[in-house]
GROMACS .gro file of C-alpha atoms in nm:
model
  350
    1LYS     CA    1   9.357  11.573   8.317
    2PRO     CA    2   9.553  11.777   8.059
    3GLY     CA    3   9.789  12.025   8.225
    4GLU     CA    4   9.788  11.845   8.562
    5GLN     CA    5  10.101  11.687   8.705
    6LYS     CA    6  10.084  11.319   8.788
    7GLN     CA    7  10.149  11.278   9.160
    8PRO     CA    8  10.333  10.967   9.281
    9LYS     CA    9  10.124  10.752   9.514
   10GLU     CA   10  10.233  10.739   9.876
   11PRO     CA   11  10.288  10.377   9.982
   12SER     CA   12  10.048  10.252  10.248
   13PRO     CA   13  10.189  10.135  10.586
   14SER     CA   14  10.109   9.774  10.491
   15GLN     CA   15  10.369   9.800  10.216
   16CYS     CA   16  10.645   9.892  10.460
   17MET     CA   17  10.975   9.707  10.423
   18HIS     CA   18  11.115   9.637  10.770
   19LEU     CA   19  11.490   9.687  10.823
   20ALA     CA   20  11.660   9.605  11.154
   21VAL     CA   21  12.008   9.691  11.281
   22VAL     CA   22  12.185   9.661  11.617
   23ALA     CA   23  12.420   9.947  11.710
   24CYS     CA   24  12.641   9.968  12.017
   25GLY     CA   25  12.966  10.141  12.107
   26ASP     CA   26  13.110  10.356  11.830
   27ARG     CA   27  12.874  10.236  11.554
   28LEU     CA   28  12.650  10.545  11.535
   29GLU     CA   29  12.797  10.699  11.218
   30GLU     CA   30  12.834  10.364  11.041
   31THR     CA   31  12.468  10.281  11.111
   32LEU     CA   32  12.350  10.620  10.985
   33ILE     CA   33  12.545  10.578  10.659
   34MET     CA   34  12.386  10.234  10.613
   35LEU     CA   35  12.037  10.381  10.669
   36LYS     CA   36  12.121  10.665  10.430
   37SER     CA   37  12.213  10.417  10.155
   38ALA     CA   38  11.881  10.239  10.215
   39VAL     CA   39  11.676  10.559  10.186
   40LEU     CA   40  11.867  10.696   9.885
   41PHE     CA   41  11.775  10.412   9.653
   42SER     CA   42  11.463  10.235   9.783
   43ASN     CA   43  11.122  10.278   9.624
   44ARG     CA   44  10.871  10.158   9.883
   45ARG     CA   45  10.839  10.295  10.233
   46LEU     CA   46  11.088  10.171  10.494
   47CYS     CA   47  11.039  10.094  10.863
   48PHE     CA   48  11.366  10.112  11.058
   49HIS     CA   49  11.402   9.906  11.377
   50ILE     CA   50  11.715  10.033  11.549
   51PHE     CA   51  11.835   9.846  11.858
   52ALA     CA   52  12.082  10.065  12.044
   53GLU     CA   53  12.236  10.138  12.383
   54ASP     CA   54  12.046  10.402  12.579
   55SER     CA   55  12.322  10.660  12.529
   56LEU     CA   56  12.286  10.638  12.150
   57LYS     CA   57  11.907  10.681  12.131
   58PRO     CA   58  11.899  11.066  12.145
   59GLU     CA   59  12.183  11.081  11.892
   60PHE     CA   60  11.994  10.863  11.642
   61GLU     CA   61  11.676  11.068  11.689
   62LYS     CA   62  11.863  11.397  11.640
   63LYS     CA   63  12.057  11.288  11.330
   64LEU     CA   64  11.759  11.130  11.152
   65LYS     CA   65  11.553  11.448  11.206
   66GLU     CA   66  11.827  11.648  11.034
   67TRP     CA   67  11.771  11.467  10.704
   68PRO     CA   68  11.570  11.659  10.440
   69ALA     CA   69  11.191  11.620  10.449
   70SER     CA   70  11.195  11.466  10.101
   71TYR     CA   71  11.377  11.168  10.258
   72THR     CA   72  11.234  11.156  10.612
   73LYS     CA   73  10.888  11.103  10.462
   74LYS     CA   74  11.015  10.780  10.306
   75PHE     CA   75  11.062  10.599  10.639
   76ASP     CA   76  10.942  10.549  10.996
   77SER     CA   77  11.190  10.468  11.270
   78ASN     CA   78  11.165  10.296  11.607
   79ILE     CA   79  11.454  10.281  11.853
   80TYR     CA   80  11.463   9.999  12.108
   81PRO     CA   81  11.683   9.922  12.409
   82ILE     CA   82  11.906   9.616  12.406
   83THR     CA   83  11.714   9.328  12.571
   84PHE     CA   84  11.746   8.950  12.586
   85SER     CA   85  11.435   8.749  12.667
   86VAL     CA   86  11.606   8.426  12.780
   87GLY     CA   87  11.931   8.339  12.956
   88ASN     CA   88  12.189   8.571  13.105
   89ALA     CA   89  12.187   8.921  12.952
   90GLN     CA   90  12.553   8.987  13.040
   91GLU     CA   91  12.660   8.663  12.870
   92TRP     CA   92  12.466   8.753  12.555
   93LYS     CA   93  12.616   9.104  12.553
   94LYS     CA   94  12.969   8.967  12.563
   95LEU     CA   95  12.909   8.714  12.286
   96PHE     CA   96  13.140   8.821  11.999
   97LYS     CA   97  13.087   9.200  11.952
   98PRO     CA   98  12.887   9.415  12.199
   99CYS     CA   99  12.514   9.354  12.161
  100ALA     CA  100  12.549   9.155  11.834
  101ALA     CA  101  12.350   8.865  11.984
  102GLN     CA  102  12.045   9.094  11.990
  103ARG     CA  103  11.968   8.986  11.633
  104LEU     CA  104  11.889   8.633  11.759
  105PHE     CA  105  11.596   8.777  11.955
  106LEU     CA  106  11.429   8.979  11.677
  107PRO     CA  107  11.153   8.718  11.615
  108VAL     CA  108  11.068   8.732  11.987
  109ILE     CA  109  11.077   9.111  12.030
  110LEU     CA  110  10.913   9.224  11.704
  111LYS     CA  111  10.599   9.017  11.752
  112ASP     CA  112  10.387   9.231  11.519
  113VAL     CA  113  10.634   9.226  11.229
  114ASP     CA  114  10.576   8.957  10.966
  115SER     CA  115  10.901   8.983  10.767
  116LEU     CA  116  11.229   9.161  10.824
  117LEU     CA  117  11.569   9.232  10.672
  118TYR     CA  118  11.845   9.238  10.933
  119VAL     CA  119  12.184   9.389  10.842
  120ASP     CA  120  12.506   9.462  11.027
  121THR     CA  121  12.600   9.828  11.074
  122ASP     CA  122  12.883   9.795  10.819
  123VAL     CA  123  12.652   9.724  10.525
  124LEU     CA  124  12.582   9.957  10.230
  125PHE     CA  125  12.294   9.918   9.984
  126LEU     CA  126  12.394   9.978   9.622
  127ARG     CA  127  12.045   9.906   9.488
  128PRO     CA  128  11.689   9.930   9.627
  129ILE     CA  129  11.602   9.714   9.929
  130ASP     CA  130  11.288   9.634   9.728
  131ASP     CA  131  11.498   9.391   9.520
  132ILE     CA  132  11.611   9.174   9.812
  133TRP     CA  133  11.265   9.209   9.973
  134HIS     CA  134  11.116   9.037   9.665
  135MET     CA  135  11.313   8.723   9.760
  136LEU     CA  136  11.060   8.658  10.037
  137LYS     CA  137  10.821   8.552   9.761
  138GLU     CA  138  11.078   8.301   9.637
  139PHE     CA  139  11.081   8.109   9.967
  140ASN     CA  140  10.929   7.762   9.938
  141SER     CA  141  10.689   7.630  10.202
  142THR     CA  142  10.963   7.533  10.452
  143GLN     CA  143  11.206   7.824  10.410
  144LEU     CA  144  11.193   8.098  10.672
  145ALA     CA  145  11.528   8.280  10.642
  146ALA     CA  146  11.784   8.369  10.377
  147MET     CA  147  12.159   8.424  10.406
  148ALA     CA  148  12.464   8.410  10.180
  149PRO     CA  149  12.753   8.163  10.217
  150GLU     CA  150  13.047   8.269  10.434
  151HIS     CA  151  13.278   8.183  10.146
  152GLU     CA  152  13.267   8.060   9.788
  153ILE     CA  153  13.574   7.836   9.805
  154PRO     CA  154  13.591   7.569  10.082
  155LYS     CA  155  13.971   7.541  10.083
  156ILE     CA  156  14.010   7.906  10.187
  157GLY     CA  157  13.687   7.938  10.390
  158TRP     CA  158  13.699   7.985  10.767
  159TYR     CA  159  13.433   7.731  10.871
  160SER     CA  160  13.559   7.460  10.638
  161ARG     CA  161  13.910   7.490  10.786
  162PHE     CA  162  13.866   7.585  11.152
  163ALA     CA  163  13.511   7.536  11.285
  164ARG     CA  164  13.472   7.306  11.587
  165HIS     CA  165  13.093   7.298  11.571
  166PRO     CA  166  12.831   7.203  11.308
  167TYR     CA  167  12.777   7.461  11.032
  168TYR     CA  168  12.557   7.493  10.725
  169GLY     CA  169  12.670   7.357  10.387
  170ALA     CA  170  13.028   7.345  10.259
  171THR     CA  171  13.146   7.685  10.382
  172GLY     CA  172  12.899   7.802  10.648
  173LEU     CA  173  12.681   8.114  10.641
  174ASN     CA  174  12.750   8.483  10.691
  175SER     CA  175  12.477   8.646  10.899
  176GLY     CA  176  12.558   9.011  10.817
  177VAL     CA  177  12.261   9.023  10.577
  178MET     CA  178  11.968   8.808  10.687
  179LEU     CA  179  11.618   8.812  10.538
  180MET     CA  180  11.358   8.658  10.770
  181ASN     CA  181  10.995   8.555  10.768
  182LEU     CA  182  10.942   8.613  11.141
  183THR     CA  183  10.591   8.467  11.139
  184ARG     CA  184  10.727   8.133  11.016
  185ILE     CA  185  11.019   8.144  11.261
  186ARG     CA  186  10.781   8.195  11.553
  187SER     CA  187  10.555   7.906  11.449
  188THR     CA  188  10.825   7.648  11.367
  189ARG     CA  189  10.963   7.375  11.591
  190PHE     CA  190  11.330   7.332  11.509
  191LYS     CA  191  11.531   7.011  11.508
  192ASN     CA  192  11.832   7.038  11.738
  193SER     CA  193  12.106   6.848  11.920
  194ILE     CA  194  11.961   6.905  12.267
  195ILE     CA  195  11.635   6.707  12.283
  196PRO     CA  196  11.480   6.458  12.039
  197GLY     CA  197  11.163   6.667  11.987
  198GLY     CA  198  11.160   7.008  11.825
  199LEU     CA  199  11.202   7.336  12.011
  200THR     CA  200  11.067   7.681  11.932
  201TRP     CA  201  11.317   7.950  11.834
  202GLU     CA  202  11.308   8.112  12.179
  203GLU     CA  203  11.330   7.780  12.367
  204MET     CA  204  11.631   7.674  12.163
  205LEU     CA  205  11.862   7.979  12.189
  206TYR     CA  206  12.003   7.959  12.541
  207PRO     CA  207  12.045   7.577  12.566
  208LEU     CA  208  12.217   7.582  12.226
  209TYR     CA  209  12.451   7.856  12.345
  210GLN     CA  210  12.525   7.664  12.667
  211LYS     CA  211  12.610   7.351  12.472
  212TYR     CA  212  12.844   7.514  12.219
  213LYS     CA  213  12.978   7.825  12.394
  214ASN     CA  214  13.329   7.680  12.431
  215TYR     CA  215  13.348   7.599  12.059
  216ILE     CA  216  13.215   7.912  11.890
  217THR     CA  217  13.433   8.196  11.761
  218TRP     CA  218  13.192   8.426  11.576
  219GLY     CA  219  12.919   8.435  11.839
  220ASP     CA  220  12.561   8.463  11.713
  221GLN     CA  221  12.666   8.383  11.354
  222ASP     CA  222  12.797   8.046  11.474
  223LEU     CA  223  12.469   7.977  11.655
  224LEU     CA  224  12.277   8.050  11.334
  225ASN     CA  225  12.506   7.811  11.147
  226ILE     CA  226  12.436   7.541  11.405
  227ILE     CA  227  12.058   7.600  11.383
  228PHE     CA  228  12.054   7.572  11.002
  229TYR     CA  229  12.290   7.273  11.003
  230PHE     CA  230  12.011   7.083  11.181
  231ASN     CA  231  11.736   7.254  10.975
  232PRO     CA  232  11.876   7.300  10.622
  233GLU     CA  233  11.530   7.285  10.466
  234CYS     CA  234  11.447   7.613  10.646
  235LEU     CA  235  11.711   7.818  10.464
  236TYR     CA  236  11.706   8.001  10.133
  237VAL     CA  237  12.061   8.075  10.015
  238PHE     CA  238  12.108   8.394   9.818
  239PRO     CA  239  12.414   8.462   9.602
  240CYS     CA  240  12.731   8.642   9.709
  241GLN     CA  241  12.657   8.976   9.539
  242TRP     CA  242  12.394   9.032   9.811
  243ASN     CA  243  12.657   9.014  10.086
  244TYR     CA  244  12.983   9.114   9.916
  245ARG     CA  245  13.283   9.124  10.151
  246PRO     CA  246  13.659   9.180  10.118
  247ASP     CA  247  13.701   8.800  10.107
  248HIS     CA  248  13.536   8.806   9.765
  249CYS     CA  249  13.818   9.005   9.607
  250MET     CA  250  14.123   9.018   9.837
  251TYR     CA  251  14.233   8.667   9.734
  252GLY     CA  252  14.132   8.727   9.374
  253SER     CA  253  13.780   8.769   9.243
  254ASN     CA  254  13.563   8.473   9.352
  255CYS     CA  255  13.204   8.605   9.341
  256LYS     CA  256  13.071   8.522   8.994
  257GLY     CA  257  12.736   8.691   9.059
  258ALA     CA  258  12.909   9.023   9.132
  259GLU     CA  259  13.121   8.991   8.818
  260GLU     CA  260  12.806   8.944   8.611
  261GLU     CA  261  12.558   9.179   8.785
  262GLY     CA  262  12.770   9.401   9.007
  263VAL     CA  263  12.760   9.424   9.388
  264SER     CA  264  12.407   9.464   9.527
  265ILE     CA  265  12.490   9.490   9.899
  266LEU     CA  266  12.840   9.577  10.019
  267HIS     CA  267  12.949   9.440  10.357
  268GLY     CA  268  13.261   9.612  10.486
  269ASN     CA  269  13.354   9.373  10.764
  270ARG     CA  270  13.710   9.358  10.908
  271GLY     CA  271  13.674   9.733  10.977
  272VAL     CA  272  13.767   9.818  10.616
  273TYR     CA  273  13.567  10.144  10.609
  274HIS     CA  274  13.796  10.282  10.879
  275ASN     CA  275  14.142  10.156  10.782
  276ASP     CA  276  14.348  10.154  10.463
  277LYS     CA  277  14.355   9.780  10.399
  278GLN     CA  278  14.075   9.785  10.137
  279PRO     CA  279  14.060  10.135   9.984
  280THR     CA  280  13.787  10.033   9.736
  281PHE     CA  281  13.544   9.958  10.021
  282LYS     CA  282  13.649  10.272  10.206
  283ALA     CA  283  13.593  10.484   9.893
  284LEU     CA  284  13.230  10.369   9.863
  285TYR     CA  285  13.165  10.434  10.231
  286GLU     CA  286  13.313  10.785  10.219
  287VAL     CA  287  13.131  10.887   9.901
  288ILE     CA  288  12.790  10.782  10.040
  289ARG     CA  289  12.876  10.946  10.376
  290ASP     CA  290  12.966  11.277  10.206
  291PHE     CA  291  12.684  11.283   9.950
  292PRO     CA  292  12.453  11.584  10.010
  293PHE     CA  293  12.103  11.431  10.006
  294GLU     CA  294  11.942  11.649   9.744
  295ASP     CA  295  12.234  11.685   9.504
  296ASN     CA  296  12.257  11.518   9.164
  297LEU     CA  297  12.343  11.150   9.214
  298PHE     CA  298  12.578  11.126   8.916
  299GLN     CA  299  12.756  11.454   8.981
  300SER     CA  300  12.797  11.426   9.358
  301LEU     CA  301  12.813  11.048   9.409
  302TYR     CA  302  12.898  10.847   9.099
  303TYR     CA  303  13.170  11.070   8.948
  304PRO     CA  304  13.354  11.121   9.281
  305LEU     CA  305  13.340  10.745   9.325
  306GLN     CA  306  13.497  10.682   8.985
  307SER     CA  307  13.768  10.933   9.069
  308LYS     CA  308  13.845  10.770   9.407
  309PHE     CA  309  13.858  10.426   9.242
  310LEU     CA  310  14.147  10.542   9.021
  311ASP     CA  311  14.360  10.553   9.338
  312THR     CA  312  14.278  10.190   9.425
  313VAL     CA  313  14.381  10.010   9.104
  314HIS     CA  314  14.701   9.884   9.269
  315THR     CA  315  14.494   9.663   9.506
  316LEU     CA  316  14.331   9.329   9.426
  317CYS     CA  317  13.980   9.463   9.491
  318GLY     CA  318  14.058   9.786   9.305
  319ARG     CA  319  14.150   9.596   8.990
  320ILE     CA  320  13.784   9.511   8.933
  321PRO     CA  321  13.607   9.850   8.968
  322GLN     CA  322  13.324   9.742   8.736
  323VAL     CA  323  13.214   9.490   9.002
  324PHE     CA  324  13.155   9.777   9.247
  325LEU     CA  325  13.020  10.028   8.995
  326LYS     CA  326  12.790   9.824   8.770
  327GLN     CA  327  12.489   9.791   9.000
  328ILE     CA  328  12.507  10.136   9.158
  329GLU     CA  329  12.519  10.297   8.812
  330LYS     CA  330  12.211  10.100   8.706
  331THR     CA  331  12.033  10.197   9.029
  332MET     CA  332  12.110  10.567   8.989
  333LYS     CA  333  11.983  10.567   8.631
  334LYS     CA  334  11.652  10.423   8.753
  335VAL     CA  335  11.626  10.679   9.034
  336TYR     CA  336  11.698  10.958   8.787
  337GLU     CA  337  11.445  10.827   8.533
  338ASN     CA  338  11.175  10.794   8.799
  339ARG     CA  339  11.230  11.152   8.916
  340VAL     CA  340  11.223  11.288   8.561
  341ILE     CA  341  10.901  11.100   8.476
  342VAL     CA  342  10.728  11.230   8.791
  343TYR     CA  343  10.857  11.582   8.730
  344LEU     CA  344  10.751  11.600   8.367
  345GLY     CA  345  10.402  11.482   8.451
  346ALA     CA  346  10.138  11.319   8.238
  347ASN     CA  347  10.101  11.612   7.996
  348HIS     CA  348  10.455  11.571   7.855
  349ARG     CA  349  10.387  11.267   7.640
  350TYR     CA  350  10.517  11.221   7.290
   0.00000   0.00000   0.00000
């Protein structure tokens, strides 16, 4: 009606986008900054599934409640203990980093969740999760998970040079960002190197680990590479800008998608948010960490970021600031436009 403001519709629970993360040890702050980046830019409602050590649970609950109501209404959160349904729990806990193997058990634990985006704690979203969530609709009838390659260039990739076990494709997969149709994973029998017939996901995990445990370096990521080596038809491969790591710029720029579209999801592995080896990655982490939730995005996030980037131009990654800035600028413009349209209301039409 004339004179009435148009109210945005609240998304229904069925539209929830499920995001899972596993946090142990000193990963509390890093995980919270990742979740903050998800909430800042996403459009639809989010459901967080946080797997954490018991000592971290009250900290997560306390910190998330401190966020402004305008953001806490955009998500639900569940915090779970670290559990492993098959095999030896202590062995799984020691596999690569503490508790990282938990991600292998998400299809088993989250029985009521149809689809899920898993990310490592050191991930930052530079555009809405909605955009990677849409990729679920691009899966063909046999695909049930999506990951990005571990590297773009085989001659400098880790798997192609050093792996002593089977791995997917020419350069292997990086599991730091993994989109999954859990319903399909639970109902599929996977080809494997253990028995001639297929095994379910849960049946396969521990025997596979037992067979290859003396040959794997990167823990659960190596097991995922082995699984999709034997089941390549089950994987959807998304491009490098959705899992952009220091390897994509520290040897020279080698992610064409990021050069064209900008980085969509930043993955600060190698501890680069907390050391001075890759100041461009650290700058993004610190700016999102320090952003006051309800401030102006351009004034309190984008402009400080541009300023920090000026100090990184002497580094290989810092020489290509447009790769890091292009997508986040586009995202912030959309967020700003959406807020202005809602604020103006239906009666301010030209």
